[in-house]
Amino acid sequence: MAKKRKKKNLFGKFYFTYLFVILACLVLLFFHVRSVMVDYEKSQPDNYVLALLKHAGKGDKALGDYLSENCFAAEDYGDPKARSNEFYNTDAYSTLTASKNLSYSEGDVFVYDVQANDEPFVTVAIEKSGEKRMLGIFNVSSYKLKYAFIRNPETSKPSFKLSEDGTISFSVVLPKDFTLQFDGADVDISSASESPIEDFSYISGYSAVPTGAKMDFTLHYDPKIKVLNNVGEEVKLNLDVTPEGNIYYAAADYGTDDTQAAAVKQVGDFLYMYKLWARFMTDDVGGYYHGYYEVKEGCKIMPGSKLEDQAWDWANSIDITFVSDHWNIEFINEKVDNYVMYNDDFCSADVSFDEIVSVSGVGDVTVSYNNRIFFIRQDGEWYWVGQLDLTGR
């Protein structure tokens, strides 16, 4: 009887031990499978990118260190400290979403555009560095950071092409006495190369015409670019996409004051001169060569200038003979303003008006003019040397 009881006890112990071992194995298997699933989930590239951002910080040997070296370095343009603070505040207090950029992802390189509260925040590129098979069915990938590029939240571009190292390159051309700013902080342009100013390109051959400064940049971030003129007013930037790269041209819209205006007004009657030019363009000036000599004298056109060549070519072209017959011209909405004295020998004024031409058999046709006209002093005399169409500025 005792032997039987003893055998039952041994069987019971063995049975419960066996159940315990099975239960322990199941628990271990559960946590192992759970761990594999977590690793698999983390290994999804979009989650990996968001994890990089979540744990970004100096000394993380990943995204934080990359940004410190390439975007927030003390010697960088603008205000690197403010840029760093803005980035980490956005990172900490915004809802981040990552979407794969199908246009720029290729092979083992995955490019993700990350938005913060639905605004552009950062572009991150990661590269697959390895892969292992788990549970016989899951491929768990590992990645390494390739580059990161901080976006301008105010940009109108949802995405754009970066170089292989995650940078953009561009140039800014502005008058030397203007101020260039990145993200509200001044950029030192003392090392800039000399370049013609786009607004003065027609007359850049004259020594009195101011020259520009050209700065070339290669950056790991997209700054808010602003140019201020000689009196601190923001001027328009025009982007020109060329085979050599993107170039931002600052409009040469100089500020003025009453003293400058008074000096420029002494140069001549700008409204009279431009109305005479407009009549010349409408073949309404009498005399030899459709009034060429009267226009040259009345408009005080610079001898040997491109403007003189333009007037002569128009007077001798077949096109002038095709100007519609008309019987009356009237000018309305006349305005002259923005008198600027760039230096002792170079000035400009903005002239605008509407020319109403009564065309035979058609009726009234309106031609609008809005131009900046430039004058240069030569041998003590002021001459009209060129013009710039301001339509659309």
mmCIF file of C-alpha atoms in Angstrom:
data_model
loop_
_atom_site.group_PDB
_atom_site.id
_atom_site.type_symbol
_atom_site.label_atom_id
_atom_site.label_comp_id
_atom_site.label_asym_id
_atom_site.label_seq_id
_atom_site.Cartn_x
_atom_site.Cartn_y
_atom_site.Cartn_z
ATOM 1 C CA MET A 1 0.000 0.000 0.000
ATOM 2 C CA ALA A 2 2.860 2.338 0.873
ATOM 3 C CA LYS A 3 4.597 1.429 -2.379
ATOM 4 C CA LYS A 4 1.454 2.289 -4.353
ATOM 5 C CA ARG A 5 1.115 5.677 -2.602
ATOM 6 C CA LYS A 6 4.788 6.393 -3.274
ATOM 7 C CA LYS A 7 4.386 5.629 -6.990
ATOM 8 C CA LYS A 8 1.386 7.942 -7.175
ATOM 9 C CA ASN A 9 3.348 10.747 -5.538
ATOM 10 C CA LEU A 10 6.228 10.294 -7.983
ATOM 11 C CA PHE A 11 3.837 10.277 -10.927
ATOM 12 C CA GLY A 12 2.138 13.427 -9.656
ATOM 13 C CA LYS A 13 5.419 15.236 -9.198
ATOM 14 C CA PHE A 14 6.586 14.174 -12.640
ATOM 15 C CA TYR A 15 3.272 15.199 -14.202
ATOM 16 C CA PHE A 16 3.214 18.661 -12.639
ATOM 17 C CA THR A 17 6.906 19.171 -13.396
ATOM 18 C CA TYR A 18 6.208 18.219 -16.994
ATOM 19 C CA LEU A 19 3.275 20.685 -17.160
ATOM 20 C CA PHE A 20 5.428 23.391 -15.601
ATOM 21 C CA VAL A 21 8.183 22.815 -18.166
ATOM 22 C CA ILE A 22 5.661 22.956 -21.006
ATOM 23 C CA LEU A 23 4.111 26.123 -19.576
ATOM 24 C CA ALA A 24 7.572 27.695 -19.130
ATOM 25 C CA CYS A 25 8.467 26.798 -22.723
ATOM 26 C CA LEU A 26 5.202 28.321 -23.928
ATOM 27 C CA VAL A 27 5.876 31.507 -21.960
ATOM 28 C CA LEU A 28 9.399 31.676 -23.325
ATOM 29 C CA LEU A 29 8.110 31.013 -26.816
ATOM 30 C CA PHE A 30 5.480 33.733 -26.411
ATOM 31 C CA PHE A 31 8.040 36.315 -25.339
ATOM 32 C CA HIS A 32 10.428 35.201 -28.079
ATOM 33 C CA VAL A 33 7.739 35.488 -30.750
ATOM 34 C CA ARG A 34 6.646 38.816 -29.253
ATOM 35 C CA SER A 35 10.263 40.028 -29.323
ATOM 36 C CA VAL A 36 10.626 38.927 -32.945
ATOM 37 C CA MET A 37 7.402 40.715 -33.874
ATOM 38 C CA VAL A 38 8.547 43.876 -32.093
ATOM 39 C CA ASP A 39 11.909 43.699 -33.884
ATOM 40 C CA TYR A 40 10.098 43.074 -37.152
ATOM 41 C CA GLU A 41 7.865 46.071 -36.585
ATOM 42 C CA LYS A 42 10.838 48.240 -35.659
ATOM 43 C CA SER A 43 12.672 47.026 -38.743
ATOM 44 C CA GLN A 44 10.071 48.633 -41.007
ATOM 45 C CA PRO A 45 11.949 51.580 -42.531
ATOM 46 C CA ASP A 46 9.326 54.236 -41.691
ATOM 47 C CA ASN A 47 9.319 53.148 -38.034
ATOM 48 C CA TYR A 48 13.104 53.123 -38.026
ATOM 49 C CA VAL A 49 13.162 56.705 -39.294
ATOM 50 C CA LEU A 50 10.684 57.871 -36.656
ATOM 51 C CA ALA A 51 12.717 56.087 -33.967
ATOM 52 C CA LEU A 52 15.834 57.935 -35.142
ATOM 53 C CA LEU A 53 13.979 61.218 -34.673
ATOM 54 C CA LYS A 54 12.516 60.211 -31.308
ATOM 55 C CA HIS A 55 15.970 59.404 -29.894
ATOM 56 C CA ALA A 56 17.893 62.152 -31.705
ATOM 57 C CA GLY A 57 20.345 64.026 -29.518
ATOM 58 C CA LYS A 58 23.977 64.910 -29.186
ATOM 59 C CA GLY A 59 26.064 61.801 -28.672
ATOM 60 C CA ASP A 60 23.502 59.335 -30.044
ATOM 61 C CA LYS A 61 25.982 58.224 -32.735
ATOM 62 C CA ALA A 62 23.184 58.561 -35.274
ATOM 63 C CA LEU A 63 20.851 61.363 -36.298
ATOM 64 C CA GLY A 64 21.680 63.762 -33.452
ATOM 65 C CA ASP A 65 25.416 63.630 -34.104
ATOM 66 C CA TYR A 66 24.853 63.977 -37.847
ATOM 67 C CA LEU A 67 22.787 67.131 -37.362
ATOM 68 C CA SER A 68 25.284 68.594 -34.885
ATOM 69 C CA GLU A 69 28.092 68.211 -37.404
ATOM 70 C CA ASN A 70 26.239 69.278 -40.548
ATOM 71 C CA CYS A 71 23.381 71.611 -39.586
ATOM 72 C CA PHE A 72 24.094 73.065 -36.150
ATOM 73 C CA ALA A 73 27.860 73.598 -36.254
ATOM 74 C CA ALA A 74 28.933 76.911 -34.709
ATOM 75 C CA GLU A 75 30.599 78.082 -37.923
ATOM 76 C CA ASP A 76 27.507 77.412 -40.050
ATOM 77 C CA TYR A 77 25.524 80.165 -41.778
ATOM 78 C CA GLY A 78 22.731 82.070 -40.089
ATOM 79 C CA ASP A 79 22.015 81.182 -36.456
ATOM 80 C CA PRO A 80 22.855 77.465 -35.890
ATOM 81 C CA LYS A 81 21.785 77.548 -32.236
ATOM 82 C CA ALA A 82 18.333 78.900 -33.073
ATOM 83 C CA ARG A 83 18.062 76.330 -35.870
ATOM 84 C CA SER A 84 18.903 73.549 -33.391
ATOM 85 C CA ASN A 85 16.385 74.784 -30.814
ATOM 86 C CA GLU A 86 13.635 75.018 -33.408
ATOM 87 C CA PHE A 87 14.377 71.508 -34.675
ATOM 88 C CA TYR A 88 14.308 69.820 -31.256
ATOM 89 C CA ASN A 89 11.230 71.748 -30.100
ATOM 90 C CA THR A 90 9.408 70.648 -33.229
ATOM 91 C CA ASP A 91 10.681 67.095 -32.794
ATOM 92 C CA ALA A 92 9.472 66.932 -29.187
ATOM 93 C CA TYR A 93 6.079 68.607 -29.417
ATOM 94 C CA SER A 94 4.758 67.734 -32.872
ATOM 95 C CA THR A 95 3.019 64.760 -34.407
ATOM 96 C CA LEU A 96 5.485 63.249 -36.864
ATOM 97 C CA THR A 97 4.530 61.223 -39.911
ATOM 98 C CA ALA A 98 6.950 59.612 -42.370
ATOM 99 C CA SER A 99 6.127 58.889 -46.006
ATOM 100 C CA LYS A 100 8.424 57.097 -48.420
ATOM 101 C CA ASN A 101 9.659 59.188 -51.302
ATOM 102 C CA LEU A 102 9.193 56.776 -54.185
ATOM 103 C CA SER A 103 10.890 59.105 -56.662
ATOM 104 C CA TYR A 104 14.221 59.236 -54.840
ATOM 105 C CA SER A 105 14.377 55.862 -53.040
ATOM 106 C CA GLU A 106 16.473 53.371 -54.945
ATOM 107 C CA GLY A 107 17.806 49.884 -54.235
ATOM 108 C CA ASP A 108 18.836 49.571 -50.582
ATOM 109 C CA VAL A 109 18.492 53.330 -49.985
ATOM 110 C CA PHE A 110 15.129 54.503 -48.637
ATOM 111 C CA VAL A 111 14.291 58.219 -48.573
ATOM 112 C CA TYR A 112 11.516 59.416 -46.248
ATOM 113 C CA ASP A 113 9.912 62.858 -46.071
ATOM 114 C CA VAL A 114 8.872 63.528 -42.484
ATOM 115 C CA GLN A 115 6.173 66.051 -41.661
ATOM 116 C CA ALA A 116 5.562 67.734 -38.318
ATOM 117 C CA ASN A 117 1.898 68.580 -37.799
ATOM 118 C CA ASP A 118 1.437 68.256 -41.579
ATOM 119 C CA GLU A 119 4.240 70.698 -42.398
ATOM 120 C CA PRO A 120 7.616 69.805 -44.008
ATOM 121 C CA PHE A 121 10.130 68.968 -41.278
ATOM 122 C CA VAL A 122 13.041 66.760 -42.354
ATOM 123 C CA THR A 123 14.055 64.373 -45.117
ATOM 124 C CA VAL A 124 15.897 61.268 -43.897
ATOM 125 C CA ALA A 125 17.687 58.692 -46.037
ATOM 126 C CA ILE A 126 18.577 55.290 -44.579
ATOM 127 C CA GLU A 127 20.489 52.419 -46.130
ATOM 128 C CA LYS A 128 19.935 48.710 -45.506
ATOM 129 C CA SER A 129 23.009 47.289 -43.743
ATOM 130 C CA GLY A 130 21.897 43.716 -43.134
ATOM 131 C CA GLU A 131 19.066 41.199 -42.890
ATOM 132 C CA LYS A 132 18.319 38.093 -40.848
ATOM 133 C CA ARG A 133 15.531 35.531 -40.977
ATOM 134 C CA MET A 134 13.513 34.991 -37.805
ATOM 135 C CA LEU A 135 11.091 32.146 -37.042
ATOM 136 C CA GLY A 136 11.729 30.895 -40.530
ATOM 137 C CA ILE A 137 9.266 33.352 -42.062
ATOM 138 C CA PHE A 138 10.201 36.943 -41.070
ATOM 139 C CA ASN A 139 13.042 38.896 -42.664
ATOM 140 C CA VAL A 140 14.198 41.494 -40.141
ATOM 141 C CA SER A 141 16.316 44.236 -41.751
ATOM 142 C CA SER A 142 18.854 46.504 -40.120
ATOM 143 C CA TYR A 143 19.657 50.004 -41.344
ATOM 144 C CA LYS A 144 22.124 52.811 -40.970
ATOM 145 C CA LEU A 145 21.624 56.550 -41.419
ATOM 146 C CA LYS A 146 22.792 57.852 -44.789
ATOM 147 C CA TYR A 147 21.861 61.529 -44.451
ATOM 148 C CA ALA A 148 19.289 63.957 -43.065
ATOM 149 C CA PHE A 149 18.137 67.246 -44.532
ATOM 150 C CA ILE A 150 16.188 69.842 -42.530
ATOM 151 C CA ARG A 151 13.262 71.265 -44.462
ATOM 152 C CA ASN A 152 11.898 74.788 -44.458
ATOM 153 C CA PRO A 153 8.334 74.498 -43.035
ATOM 154 C CA GLU A 154 7.259 77.425 -45.206
ATOM 155 C CA THR A 155 8.438 75.854 -48.461
ATOM 156 C CA SER A 156 5.973 75.394 -51.302
ATOM 157 C CA LYS A 157 7.825 72.321 -52.567
ATOM 158 C CA PRO A 158 6.503 69.032 -51.149
ATOM 159 C CA SER A 159 9.815 67.387 -51.997
ATOM 160 C CA PHE A 160 12.918 67.961 -54.087
ATOM 161 C CA LYS A 161 16.010 66.152 -55.315
ATOM 162 C CA LEU A 162 19.028 66.148 -53.038
ATOM 163 C CA SER A 163 22.600 65.229 -53.899
ATOM 164 C CA GLU A 164 24.116 61.862 -52.995
ATOM 165 C CA ASP A 165 25.286 63.257 -49.653
ATOM 166 C CA GLY A 166 21.919 64.852 -48.881
ATOM 167 C CA THR A 167 22.692 68.481 -49.698
ATOM 168 C CA ILE A 168 21.350 71.232 -51.929
ATOM 169 C CA SER A 169 23.550 73.683 -53.814
ATOM 170 C CA PHE A 170 22.507 77.133 -54.931
ATOM 171 C CA SER A 171 23.813 80.659 -55.391
ATOM 172 C CA VAL A 172 22.483 84.060 -54.349
ATOM 173 C CA VAL A 173 23.281 87.216 -56.328
ATOM 174 C CA LEU A 174 22.537 90.551 -54.664
ATOM 175 C CA PRO A 175 23.841 94.126 -54.697
ATOM 176 C CA LYS A 176 26.935 94.462 -52.511
ATOM 177 C CA ASP A 177 25.264 96.978 -50.215
ATOM 178 C CA PHE A 178 22.250 94.721 -49.560
ATOM 179 C CA THR A 179 21.982 92.243 -46.658
ATOM 180 C CA LEU A 180 21.523 88.475 -47.059
ATOM 181 C CA GLN A 181 19.751 86.585 -44.271
ATOM 182 C CA PHE A 182 19.208 82.899 -43.528
ATOM 183 C CA ASP A 183 16.400 82.194 -41.069
ATOM 184 C CA GLY A 184 16.434 85.829 -39.944
ATOM 185 C CA ALA A 185 20.196 85.990 -39.210
ATOM 186 C CA ASP A 186 22.696 87.952 -41.330
ATOM 187 C CA VAL A 187 25.056 86.031 -43.610
ATOM 188 C CA ASP A 188 28.573 87.396 -44.094
ATOM 189 C CA ILE A 189 29.061 88.067 -47.826
ATOM 190 C CA SER A 190 32.556 89.553 -47.574
ATOM 191 C CA SER A 191 34.017 86.498 -49.335
ATOM 192 C CA ALA A 192 31.519 86.664 -52.224
ATOM 193 C CA SER A 193 32.696 86.833 -55.813
ATOM 194 C CA GLU A 194 31.783 89.789 -58.023
ATOM 195 C CA SER A 195 28.814 89.328 -60.338
ATOM 196 C CA PRO A 196 26.624 91.565 -62.510
ATOM 197 C CA ILE A 197 23.249 92.501 -61.017
ATOM 198 C CA GLU A 198 20.460 90.979 -63.092
ATOM 199 C CA ASP A 199 18.353 94.177 -63.085
ATOM 200 C CA PHE A 200 21.376 96.099 -64.407
ATOM 201 C CA SER A 201 22.499 93.477 -66.948
ATOM 202 C CA TYR A 202 21.477 95.682 -69.892
ATOM 203 C CA ILE A 203 23.803 98.463 -68.698
ATOM 204 C CA SER A 204 26.418 96.515 -66.737
ATOM 205 C CA GLY A 205 29.248 97.723 -68.983
ATOM 206 C CA TYR A 206 29.262 101.203 -67.417
ATOM 207 C CA SER A 207 31.597 101.789 -64.487
ATOM 208 C CA ALA A 208 28.994 103.876 -62.630
ATOM 209 C CA VAL A 209 26.601 100.898 -62.421
ATOM 210 C CA PRO A 210 26.866 99.007 -59.101
ATOM 211 C CA THR A 211 28.125 95.430 -59.210
ATOM 212 C CA GLY A 212 26.714 92.506 -57.301
ATOM 213 C CA ALA A 213 27.975 89.859 -54.924
ATOM 214 C CA LYS A 214 27.541 86.166 -55.680
ATOM 215 C CA MET A 215 27.607 83.640 -52.845
ATOM 216 C CA ASP A 216 27.650 79.877 -53.491
ATOM 217 C CA PHE A 217 26.175 77.508 -50.902
ATOM 218 C CA THR A 218 26.035 73.757 -50.317
ATOM 219 C CA LEU A 219 23.839 73.034 -47.299
ATOM 220 C CA HIS A 220 22.250 70.173 -45.346
ATOM 221 C CA TYR A 221 19.208 72.351 -44.641
ATOM 222 C CA ASP A 222 16.791 74.556 -46.553
ATOM 223 C CA PRO A 223 17.003 78.069 -45.071
ATOM 224 C CA LYS A 224 14.417 80.811 -45.213
ATOM 225 C CA ILE A 225 16.272 83.154 -47.562
ATOM 226 C CA LYS A 226 15.661 86.866 -47.332
ATOM 227 C CA VAL A 227 17.442 89.885 -48.849
ATOM 228 C CA LEU A 228 17.116 93.397 -47.408
ATOM 229 C CA ASN A 229 17.964 96.503 -49.407
ATOM 230 C CA ASN A 230 20.071 99.504 -48.413
ATOM 231 C CA VAL A 231 17.365 100.801 -46.047
ATOM 232 C CA GLY A 232 16.352 97.440 -44.564
ATOM 233 C CA GLU A 233 13.336 96.713 -46.787
ATOM 234 C CA GLU A 234 12.827 93.156 -48.039
ATOM 235 C CA VAL A 235 13.211 92.750 -51.805
ATOM 236 C CA LYS A 236 11.913 90.055 -54.117
ATOM 237 C CA LEU A 237 14.022 86.990 -54.935
ATOM 238 C CA ASN A 238 13.741 85.414 -58.375
ATOM 239 C CA LEU A 239 14.884 81.817 -58.854
ATOM 240 C CA ASP A 240 16.651 80.991 -62.111
ATOM 241 C CA VAL A 241 17.197 77.274 -62.800
ATOM 242 C CA THR A 242 20.260 76.927 -65.046
ATOM 243 C CA PRO A 243 22.434 73.992 -66.191
ATOM 244 C CA GLU A 244 25.022 75.279 -63.711
ATOM 245 C CA GLY A 245 22.552 75.167 -60.823
ATOM 246 C CA ASN A 246 19.878 77.188 -59.062
ATOM 247 C CA ILE A 247 20.543 80.915 -58.731
ATOM 248 C CA TYR A 248 18.477 83.344 -56.652
ATOM 249 C CA TYR A 249 18.622 86.910 -57.978
ATOM 250 C CA ALA A 250 17.668 89.692 -55.611
ATOM 251 C CA ALA A 251 15.711 92.523 -57.211
ATOM 252 C CA ALA A 252 17.795 95.696 -57.198
ATOM 253 C CA ASP A 253 15.011 97.667 -55.521
ATOM 254 C CA TYR A 254 16.996 100.300 -53.649
ATOM 255 C CA GLY A 255 15.372 102.453 -51.023
ATOM 256 C CA THR A 256 15.252 106.225 -51.388
ATOM 257 C CA ASP A 257 14.534 109.411 -49.427
ATOM 258 C CA ASP A 258 13.498 113.000 -50.046
ATOM 259 C CA THR A 259 17.072 114.198 -50.565
ATOM 260 C CA GLN A 260 17.703 111.581 -53.256
ATOM 261 C CA ALA A 261 14.373 112.303 -54.920
ATOM 262 C CA ALA A 262 15.127 116.021 -55.110
ATOM 263 C CA ALA A 263 18.524 115.352 -56.726
ATOM 264 C CA VAL A 264 17.153 112.885 -59.290
ATOM 265 C CA LYS A 265 14.319 115.202 -60.329
ATOM 266 C CA GLN A 266 16.959 117.700 -61.522
ATOM 267 C CA VAL A 267 18.108 115.207 -64.171
ATOM 268 C CA GLY A 268 15.161 115.800 -66.507
ATOM 269 C CA ASP A 269 11.466 115.441 -67.231
ATOM 270 C CA PHE A 270 11.136 111.654 -67.061
ATOM 271 C CA LEU A 271 7.429 111.602 -67.933
ATOM 272 C CA TYR A 272 7.948 113.692 -71.065
ATOM 273 C CA MET A 273 10.863 111.520 -72.185
ATOM 274 C CA TYR A 274 9.073 108.222 -71.732
ATOM 275 C CA LYS A 275 5.889 109.456 -73.386
ATOM 276 C CA LEU A 276 8.014 110.512 -76.366
ATOM 277 C CA TRP A 277 9.561 107.027 -76.408
ATOM 278 C CA ALA A 278 6.076 105.425 -76.257
ATOM 279 C CA ARG A 279 4.925 107.551 -79.203
ATOM 280 C CA PHE A 280 8.061 106.495 -81.085
ATOM 281 C CA MET A 281 7.146 102.831 -80.456
ATOM 282 C CA THR A 282 3.681 103.638 -81.903
ATOM 283 C CA ASP A 283 5.226 105.404 -84.938
ATOM 284 C CA ASP A 284 3.681 108.686 -83.892
ATOM 285 C CA VAL A 285 6.766 110.937 -84.024
ATOM 286 C CA GLY A 286 7.282 112.835 -87.260
ATOM 287 C CA GLY A 287 10.578 113.526 -88.981
ATOM 288 C CA TYR A 288 13.363 111.534 -90.635
ATOM 289 C CA TYR A 289 13.516 107.825 -89.849
ATOM 290 C CA HIS A 290 10.146 107.928 -88.096
ATOM 291 C CA GLY A 291 11.341 110.598 -85.650
ATOM 292 C CA TYR A 292 14.579 108.863 -84.610
ATOM 293 C CA TYR A 293 16.609 112.050 -84.289
ATOM 294 C CA GLU A 294 13.889 113.885 -82.371
ATOM 295 C CA VAL A 295 13.632 110.958 -79.948
ATOM 296 C CA LYS A 296 17.396 110.701 -79.541
ATOM 297 C CA GLU A 297 17.579 114.375 -78.641
ATOM 298 C CA GLY A 298 14.341 114.689 -76.657
ATOM 299 C CA CYS A 299 14.955 111.546 -74.602
ATOM 300 C CA LYS A 300 18.636 112.412 -74.027
ATOM 301 C CA ILE A 301 19.692 108.923 -75.141
ATOM 302 C CA MET A 302 23.310 108.024 -74.347
ATOM 303 C CA PRO A 303 25.466 108.065 -77.518
ATOM 304 C CA GLY A 304 26.848 104.609 -78.278
ATOM 305 C CA SER A 305 24.486 102.869 -75.854
ATOM 306 C CA LYS A 306 22.394 99.745 -76.462
ATOM 307 C CA LEU A 307 19.340 101.969 -76.093
ATOM 308 C CA GLU A 308 20.559 104.096 -79.017
ATOM 309 C CA ASP A 309 21.080 100.909 -81.060
ATOM 310 C CA GLN A 310 17.566 99.738 -80.119
ATOM 311 C CA ALA A 311 16.057 103.043 -81.257
ATOM 312 C CA TRP A 312 17.981 103.017 -84.549
ATOM 313 C CA ASP A 313 17.080 99.376 -85.263
ATOM 314 C CA TRP A 314 13.390 100.130 -84.612
ATOM 315 C CA ALA A 315 13.447 103.200 -86.861
ATOM 316 C CA ASN A 316 14.962 101.139 -89.696
ATOM 317 C CA SER A 317 13.032 97.902 -89.205
ATOM 318 C CA ILE A 318 10.259 96.587 -91.387
ATOM 319 C CA ASP A 319 8.140 96.172 -88.234
ATOM 320 C CA ILE A 320 7.632 99.898 -87.733
ATOM 321 C CA THR A 321 5.895 100.094 -91.100
ATOM 322 C CA PHE A 322 3.290 97.613 -89.882
ATOM 323 C CA VAL A 323 2.192 99.730 -86.906
ATOM 324 C CA SER A 324 -1.554 100.225 -87.204
ATOM 325 C CA ASP A 325 -2.845 103.515 -88.632
ATOM 326 C CA HIS A 326 -4.218 105.682 -85.864
ATOM 327 C CA TRP A 327 -5.583 109.155 -85.519
ATOM 328 C CA ASN A 328 -5.149 110.026 -81.825
ATOM 329 C CA ILE A 329 -3.049 109.157 -78.755
ATOM 330 C CA GLU A 330 -3.967 109.942 -75.159
ATOM 331 C CA PHE A 331 -2.065 109.237 -71.938
ATOM 332 C CA ILE A 332 -3.787 108.495 -68.614
ATOM 333 C CA ASN A 333 -2.807 107.213 -65.158
ATOM 334 C CA GLU A 334 0.554 108.975 -65.409
ATOM 335 C CA LYS A 335 2.932 108.415 -62.507
ATOM 336 C CA VAL A 336 6.602 109.000 -61.747
ATOM 337 C CA ASP A 337 8.060 107.852 -58.409
ATOM 338 C CA ASN A 338 10.836 105.923 -56.657
ATOM 339 C CA TYR A 339 13.633 108.330 -57.479
ATOM 340 C CA VAL A 340 16.915 106.594 -56.569
ATOM 341 C CA MET A 341 20.417 108.086 -56.616
ATOM 342 C CA TYR A 342 22.765 105.064 -56.540
ATOM 343 C CA ASN A 343 25.896 107.206 -56.659
ATOM 344 C CA ASP A 344 26.992 110.578 -58.026
ATOM 345 C CA ASP A 345 26.812 109.370 -61.637
ATOM 346 C CA PHE A 346 23.942 106.857 -61.713
ATOM 347 C CA CYS A 347 20.235 107.266 -60.946
ATOM 348 C CA SER A 348 16.797 105.972 -61.899
ATOM 349 C CA ALA A 349 13.084 106.723 -61.691
ATOM 350 C CA ASP A 350 9.986 104.575 -62.185
ATOM 351 C CA VAL A 351 7.562 105.762 -64.876
ATOM 352 C CA SER A 352 4.133 104.288 -65.596
ATOM 353 C CA PHE A 353 1.095 105.270 -67.647
ATOM 354 C CA ASP A 354 -1.534 103.899 -70.016
ATOM 355 C CA GLU A 355 -1.331 104.927 -73.673
ATOM 356 C CA ILE A 356 -4.719 104.919 -75.403
ATOM 357 C CA VAL A 357 -4.288 104.642 -79.163
ATOM 358 C CA SER A 358 -7.306 105.316 -81.404
ATOM 359 C CA VAL A 359 -6.698 102.791 -84.195
ATOM 360 C CA SER A 360 -8.418 103.332 -87.515
ATOM 361 C CA GLY A 361 -11.179 100.817 -88.103
ATOM 362 C CA VAL A 362 -10.669 99.221 -84.678
ATOM 363 C CA GLY A 363 -11.204 101.796 -81.977
ATOM 364 C CA ASP A 364 -9.301 102.541 -78.806
ATOM 365 C CA VAL A 365 -6.424 100.196 -77.901
ATOM 366 C CA THR A 366 -4.683 100.570 -74.533
ATOM 367 C CA VAL A 367 -0.958 99.880 -74.091
ATOM 368 C CA SER A 368 0.350 99.917 -70.502
ATOM 369 C CA TYR A 369 3.894 100.988 -69.593
ATOM 370 C CA ASN A 370 5.616 100.404 -66.257
ATOM 371 C CA ASN A 371 9.343 100.877 -66.469
ATOM 372 C CA ARG A 372 12.395 101.892 -64.489
ATOM 373 C CA ILE A 373 14.579 104.188 -66.560
ATOM 374 C CA PHE A 374 18.287 104.552 -65.814
ATOM 375 C CA PHE A 375 20.467 107.610 -66.324
ATOM 376 C CA ILE A 376 24.251 107.956 -66.248
ATOM 377 C CA ARG A 377 26.248 111.182 -66.034
ATOM 378 C CA GLN A 378 28.988 111.465 -68.634
ATOM 379 C CA ASP A 379 31.178 114.558 -69.056
ATOM 380 C CA GLY A 380 28.840 116.483 -66.782
ATOM 381 C CA GLU A 381 25.687 115.609 -68.760
ATOM 382 C CA TRP A 382 22.954 113.131 -67.821
ATOM 383 C CA TYR A 383 21.898 110.577 -70.444
ATOM 384 C CA TRP A 384 19.203 107.923 -70.625
ATOM 385 C CA VAL A 385 21.098 104.648 -70.891
ATOM 386 C CA GLY A 386 18.597 101.827 -70.327
ATOM 387 C CA GLN A 387 15.291 100.652 -68.912
ATOM 388 C CA LEU A 388 13.778 97.763 -66.964
ATOM 389 C CA ASP A 389 10.222 96.481 -67.363
ATOM 390 C CA LEU A 390 8.619 96.413 -63.902
ATOM 391 C CA THR A 391 5.444 94.588 -64.962
ATOM 392 C CA GLY A 392 4.720 91.828 -62.473
ATOM 393 C CA ARG A 393 7.088 93.039 -59.747
#
